[in-house]
C-alpha cells in the first residue's frame, strides 16, 4: 500500500522550514558573490553553509548536517579567513573584486538555475519520500556510499587529488617560468627585479671608493656660503 502524495498547496511545517532555509541559503550565496569586502563574503558563506546544514537536519540527515558544520563551517571558512589575514588582503571595500561581467554572469546563473529546476521537477514530479528518523545515520550513509556510489566517490577523490597537485605546482617559485623571488628573501648578489642591474659588491663599497668630501678653498677649509663676511651681530653690539 502506497502513501498518498500530499498536495503542494497545503505544506507541512517541515516543508515550510525547509523552504525558509533554502531562501536563506540562496540569499546569502548571492551576497557572497556580490559583496566587495572579502571578510563579509566569508561571513556570508558561513550563513549559507549553516542554512544548508539546517536543511539536512530537516531531511533527517543528522550525520551530513554535522559534517557540513564541522568541515565546511569549521574548517573551510576558517581557512579562508586565515588566508585573508596572512596574505594581508584589503579588509575594506575593494573595487578589484568586481570583474565588470555582472550581466553575463547573472544570465549564466539564471539559465543554469532554470535548467536545474526544470530537470528536477520533470524527473521527481510524482516522487514522494516520507521523512523517517534515522534514515540519515552514519551506518546507512556509509553502506550506500561504499556500495552503490563507490565509483563516483573514487572519481571525486582523484579529482580532488589532481586539484591539490595543481595548486602545489602553481605555488612553487623554483620551476621554469615562475616569477622571480623577492629581493628581501633572496641572496645579496641577485639582480634587481625592477632595473635588472646587479647590486654593488663589497669591493665597490670599500672606503677607497667612497664619496669624495665636500670641495674646499685654498686654506683647506669648507667654502663659506656667506662669501667670507662675518655674520652680523645679533645682540646689537659693535
CSV table of C-alpha atoms in Angstrom, one decimal:
chain,number,residue,atom,x,y,z
A,1,UNK,CA,0.0,0.0,0.0
A,2,UNK,CA,1.5,3.3,-1.0
A,3,UNK,CA,1.2,6.5,0.8
A,4,UNK,CA,-0.9,9.3,-0.6
A,5,UNK,CA,1.2,12.2,-2.0
A,6,UNK,CA,0.3,15.4,-0.1
A,7,UNK,CA,-0.7,18.5,-2.0
A,8,UNK,CA,1.7,21.3,-2.6
A,9,UNK,CA,-1.0,23.8,-1.7
A,10,UNK,CA,-1.0,22.6,2.0
A,11,UNK,CA,2.6,22.4,3.0
A,12,UNK,CA,3.6,20.9,6.3
A,13,UNK,CA,5.7,22.6,9.0
A,14,UNK,CA,8.9,20.7,7.9
A,15,UNK,CA,8.4,21.9,4.3
A,16,UNK,CA,7.9,25.5,5.3
A,17,UNK,CA,11.1,25.4,7.4
A,18,UNK,CA,12.9,23.8,4.5
A,19,UNK,CA,11.7,26.5,2.1
A,20,UNK,CA,12.8,29.2,4.5
A,21,UNK,CA,16.2,27.7,4.9
A,22,UNK,CA,16.5,27.4,1.2
A,23,UNK,CA,15.7,31.1,0.8
A,24,UNK,CA,18.3,32.0,3.4
A,25,UNK,CA,20.9,29.8,1.6
A,26,UNK,CA,20.2,31.4,-1.8
A,27,UNK,CA,20.2,34.9,-0.5
A,28,UNK,CA,23.5,34.5,1.4
A,29,UNK,CA,25.0,32.9,-1.6
A,30,UNK,CA,24.1,35.9,-3.7
A,31,UNK,CA,25.6,38.2,-1.1
A,32,UNK,CA,28.8,36.1,-1.2
A,33,UNK,CA,29.4,36.8,-4.9
A,34,UNK,CA,28.1,40.4,-4.9
A,35,UNK,CA,29.8,41.9,-1.9
A,36,UNK,CA,33.1,43.9,-2.4
A,37,UNK,CA,34.5,43.0,1.0
A,38,UNK,CA,36.4,39.7,1.4
A,39,UNK,CA,35.7,39.3,5.1
A,40,UNK,CA,32.0,39.9,4.6
A,41,UNK,CA,32.0,37.4,1.8
A,42,UNK,CA,33.5,34.7,4.1
A,43,UNK,CA,30.9,35.5,6.8
A,44,UNK,CA,28.0,35.3,4.4
A,45,UNK,CA,29.5,31.9,3.3
A,46,UNK,CA,29.1,30.8,6.9
A,47,UNK,CA,25.4,31.7,6.8
A,48,UNK,CA,25.0,29.8,3.6
A,49,UNK,CA,26.7,26.7,4.9
A,50,UNK,CA,24.7,26.9,8.1
A,51,UNK,CA,21.4,27.1,6.2
A,52,UNK,CA,22.4,24.0,4.2
A,53,UNK,CA,23.2,22.2,7.4
A,54,UNK,CA,19.7,23.1,8.7
A,55,UNK,CA,18.2,21.8,5.5
A,56,UNK,CA,20.0,18.5,6.1
A,57,UNK,CA,18.6,18.4,9.6
A,58,UNK,CA,15.0,18.9,8.3
A,59,UNK,CA,15.6,16.0,5.9
A,60,UNK,CA,16.6,13.7,8.9
A,61,UNK,CA,20.3,13.6,7.7
A,62,UNK,CA,21.9,14.4,11.0
A,63,UNK,CA,25.3,13.0,10.2
A,64,UNK,CA,25.5,15.0,6.9
A,65,UNK,CA,24.4,18.1,8.8
A,66,UNK,CA,27.2,17.8,11.4
A,67,UNK,CA,29.8,17.0,8.7
A,68,UNK,CA,28.6,20.2,7.0
A,69,UNK,CA,29.2,22.2,10.1
A,70,UNK,CA,32.5,20.7,11.2
A,71,UNK,CA,34.2,20.6,7.8
A,72,UNK,CA,32.8,23.5,5.8
A,73,UNK,CA,31.9,26.0,8.5
A,74,UNK,CA,34.6,24.9,11.0
A,75,UNK,CA,37.5,24.3,8.6
A,76,UNK,CA,37.0,25.7,5.1
A,77,UNK,CA,35.7,29.1,6.2
A,78,UNK,CA,38.3,29.4,8.9
A,79,UNK,CA,41.0,28.5,6.3
A,80,UNK,CA,39.7,31.3,4.1
A,81,UNK,CA,39.8,33.8,6.9
A,82,UNK,CA,43.3,32.8,7.8
A,83,UNK,CA,44.3,33.1,4.2
A,84,UNK,CA,42.9,36.6,4.0
A,85,UNK,CA,44.8,37.7,7.2
A,86,UNK,CA,48.1,36.0,6.2
A,87,UNK,CA,48.1,37.5,2.7
A,88,UNK,CA,47.3,41.0,4.0
A,89,UNK,CA,44.3,41.3,1.7
A,90,UNK,CA,42.3,44.5,1.8
A,91,UNK,CA,39.8,44.3,4.6
A,92,UNK,CA,37.6,47.2,3.4
A,93,UNK,CA,35.7,47.7,0.1
A,94,UNK,CA,37.8,46.8,-2.9
A,95,UNK,CA,36.9,47.6,-6.5
A,96,UNK,CA,39.2,44.7,-7.7
A,97,UNK,CA,36.5,42.2,-6.7
A,98,UNK,CA,34.2,43.3,-9.4
A,99,UNK,CA,35.2,41.9,-12.8
A,100,UNK,CA,32.7,44.0,-14.8
A,101,UNK,CA,30.8,41.0,-16.1
A,102,UNK,CA,27.9,41.1,-13.8
A,103,UNK,CA,25.3,40.9,-16.7
A,104,UNK,CA,26.9,37.9,-18.3
A,105,UNK,CA,27.4,36.0,-15.0
A,106,UNK,CA,23.8,36.8,-14.0
A,107,UNK,CA,22.4,35.5,-17.2
A,108,UNK,CA,24.5,32.3,-16.9
A,109,UNK,CA,23.4,31.8,-13.3
A,110,UNK,CA,19.7,32.3,-14.1
A,111,UNK,CA,19.9,30.0,-17.1
A,112,UNK,CA,21.6,27.3,-15.0
A,113,UNK,CA,19.0,27.6,-12.3
A,114,UNK,CA,16.2,27.3,-14.7
A,115,UNK,CA,17.6,24.2,-16.3
A,116,UNK,CA,18.2,22.6,-12.9
A,117,UNK,CA,14.7,23.4,-11.7
A,118,UNK,CA,13.1,22.0,-14.9
A,119,UNK,CA,15.1,18.8,-14.7
A,120,UNK,CA,14.3,18.2,-11.0
A,121,UNK,CA,10.6,18.9,-11.4
A,122,UNK,CA,10.3,16.8,-14.6
A,123,UNK,CA,12.2,13.9,-13.0
A,124,UNK,CA,10.7,13.9,-9.5
A,125,UNK,CA,7.3,15.4,-10.0
A,126,UNK,CA,5.4,12.3,-8.7
A,127,UNK,CA,8.1,11.0,-6.4
A,128,UNK,CA,7.5,11.3,-2.7
A,129,UNK,CA,9.7,10.0,0.1
A,130,UNK,CA,8.4,10.3,3.7
A,131,UNK,CA,10.9,11.6,6.2
A,132,UNK,CA,11.7,8.9,8.7
A,133,UNK,CA,14.0,9.5,11.7
A,134,UNK,CA,17.3,7.7,11.5
A,135,UNK,CA,17.5,7.4,7.7
A,136,UNK,CA,20.5,9.7,7.6
A,137,UNK,CA,22.6,7.9,10.1
A,138,UNK,CA,26.3,7.2,9.5
A,139,UNK,CA,25.8,3.5,9.1
A,140,UNK,CA,23.2,3.8,6.3
A,141,UNK,CA,25.1,6.6,4.5
A,142,UNK,CA,28.4,4.7,4.7
A,143,UNK,CA,26.8,1.5,3.3
A,144,UNK,CA,25.2,3.5,0.5
A,145,UNK,CA,28.4,5.4,-0.4
A,146,UNK,CA,30.8,2.5,-0.4
A,147,UNK,CA,28.4,0.0,-2.0
A,148,UNK,CA,26.2,1.9,-4.5
A,149,UNK,CA,28.1,5.1,-5.1
A,150,UNK,CA,31.7,3.8,-4.7
A,151,UNK,CA,32.8,4.6,-8.3
A,152,UNK,CA,31.7,8.3,-8.2
A,153,UNK,CA,33.2,8.6,-4.8
A,154,UNK,CA,36.6,7.4,-6.0
A,155,UNK,CA,36.4,9.6,-9.1
A,156,UNK,CA,35.8,12.6,-6.9
A,157,UNK,CA,38.8,11.6,-4.8
A,158,UNK,CA,41.0,11.5,-7.8
A,159,UNK,CA,39.7,14.9,-9.0
A,160,UNK,CA,40.4,16.5,-5.6
A,161,UNK,CA,43.9,15.0,-5.7
A,162,UNK,CA,44.6,16.4,-9.1
A,163,UNK,CA,43.4,19.9,-7.9
A,164,UNK,CA,45.7,19.7,-4.9
A,165,UNK,CA,48.7,18.7,-7.1
A,166,UNK,CA,47.9,21.6,-9.5
A,167,UNK,CA,47.7,24.1,-6.6
A,168,UNK,CA,51.1,22.9,-5.3
A,169,UNK,CA,52.7,23.3,-8.7
A,170,UNK,CA,51.3,26.7,-9.3
A,171,UNK,CA,52.5,27.9,-5.9
A,172,UNK,CA,56.1,26.9,-6.4
A,173,UNK,CA,58.7,29.5,-7.4
A,174,UNK,CA,61.7,27.3,-8.3
A,175,UNK,CA,60.2,26.0,-11.6
A,176,UNK,CA,60.8,27.5,-15.0
A,177,UNK,CA,58.5,30.3,-15.8
A,178,UNK,CA,57.9,31.2,-12.2
A,179,UNK,CA,58.1,34.8,-11.0
A,180,UNK,CA,61.4,35.8,-9.6
A,181,UNK,CA,61.8,35.6,-5.8
A,182,UNK,CA,61.6,38.7,-3.7
A,183,UNK,CA,64.8,40.6,-3.2
A,184,UNK,CA,64.4,40.6,0.6
A,185,UNK,CA,64.2,36.8,0.7
A,186,UNK,CA,67.0,36.1,-1.8
A,187,UNK,CA,70.8,36.5,-1.5
A,188,UNK,CA,72.7,39.7,-1.8
A,189,UNK,CA,74.0,39.1,-5.3
A,190,UNK,CA,70.7,38.6,-7.1
A,191,UNK,CA,69.9,41.2,-9.8
A,192,UNK,CA,67.4,44.0,-9.2
A,193,UNK,CA,63.8,42.9,-10.0
A,194,UNK,CA,63.0,46.3,-11.4
A,195,UNK,CA,66.1,47.6,-13.1
A,196,UNK,CA,67.9,44.3,-13.9
A,197,UNK,CA,71.2,45.6,-12.5
A,198,UNK,CA,73.4,43.8,-10.1
A,199,UNK,CA,73.7,45.2,-6.6
A,200,UNK,CA,77.1,46.7,-5.6
A,201,UNK,CA,79.6,44.3,-4.3
A,202,UNK,CA,81.8,44.5,-1.2
A,203,UNK,CA,84.7,46.0,-3.4
A,204,UNK,CA,82.5,48.7,-4.7
A,205,UNK,CA,81.5,49.9,-1.3
A,206,UNK,CA,85.1,50.0,0.2
A,207,UNK,CA,86.4,53.2,1.9
A,208,UNK,CA,88.8,53.9,-1.1
A,209,UNK,CA,85.8,54.3,-3.5
A,210,UNK,CA,83.6,56.2,-1.1
A,211,UNK,CA,82.1,59.5,-1.9
A,212,UNK,CA,84.7,62.4,-2.1
A,213,UNK,CA,84.5,65.1,0.6
A,214,UNK,CA,83.0,68.5,0.0
A,215,UNK,CA,85.0,71.0,-2.1
A,216,UNK,CA,87.5,73.1,0.0
A,217,UNK,CA,89.1,76.5,-0.6
A,218,UNK,CA,92.8,77.5,-0.7
A,219,UNK,CA,93.0,77.5,3.1
A,220,UNK,CA,91.8,73.9,3.1
A,221,UNK,CA,88.5,75.0,4.7
A,222,UNK,CA,85.0,74.4,3.6
A,223,UNK,CA,83.7,77.1,1.4
A,224,UNK,CA,81.7,79.7,3.3
A,225,UNK,CA,78.3,80.3,1.7
A,226,UNK,CA,78.3,83.9,3.1
A,227,UNK,CA,81.3,84.9,1.0
A,228,UNK,CA,83.7,85.3,3.8
A,229,UNK,CA,82.0,88.1,5.6
A,230,UNK,CA,81.3,87.6,9.3
A,231,UNK,CA,77.6,87.3,10.2
A,232,UNK,CA,76.0,90.4,11.7
A,233,UNK,CA,75.9,90.7,15.5
A,234,UNK,CA,72.5,89.5,16.7
A,235,UNK,CA,72.9,91.2,20.1
A,236,UNK,CA,73.1,94.7,18.8
A,237,UNK,CA,76.8,95.3,19.8
A,238,UNK,CA,79.5,96.9,17.7
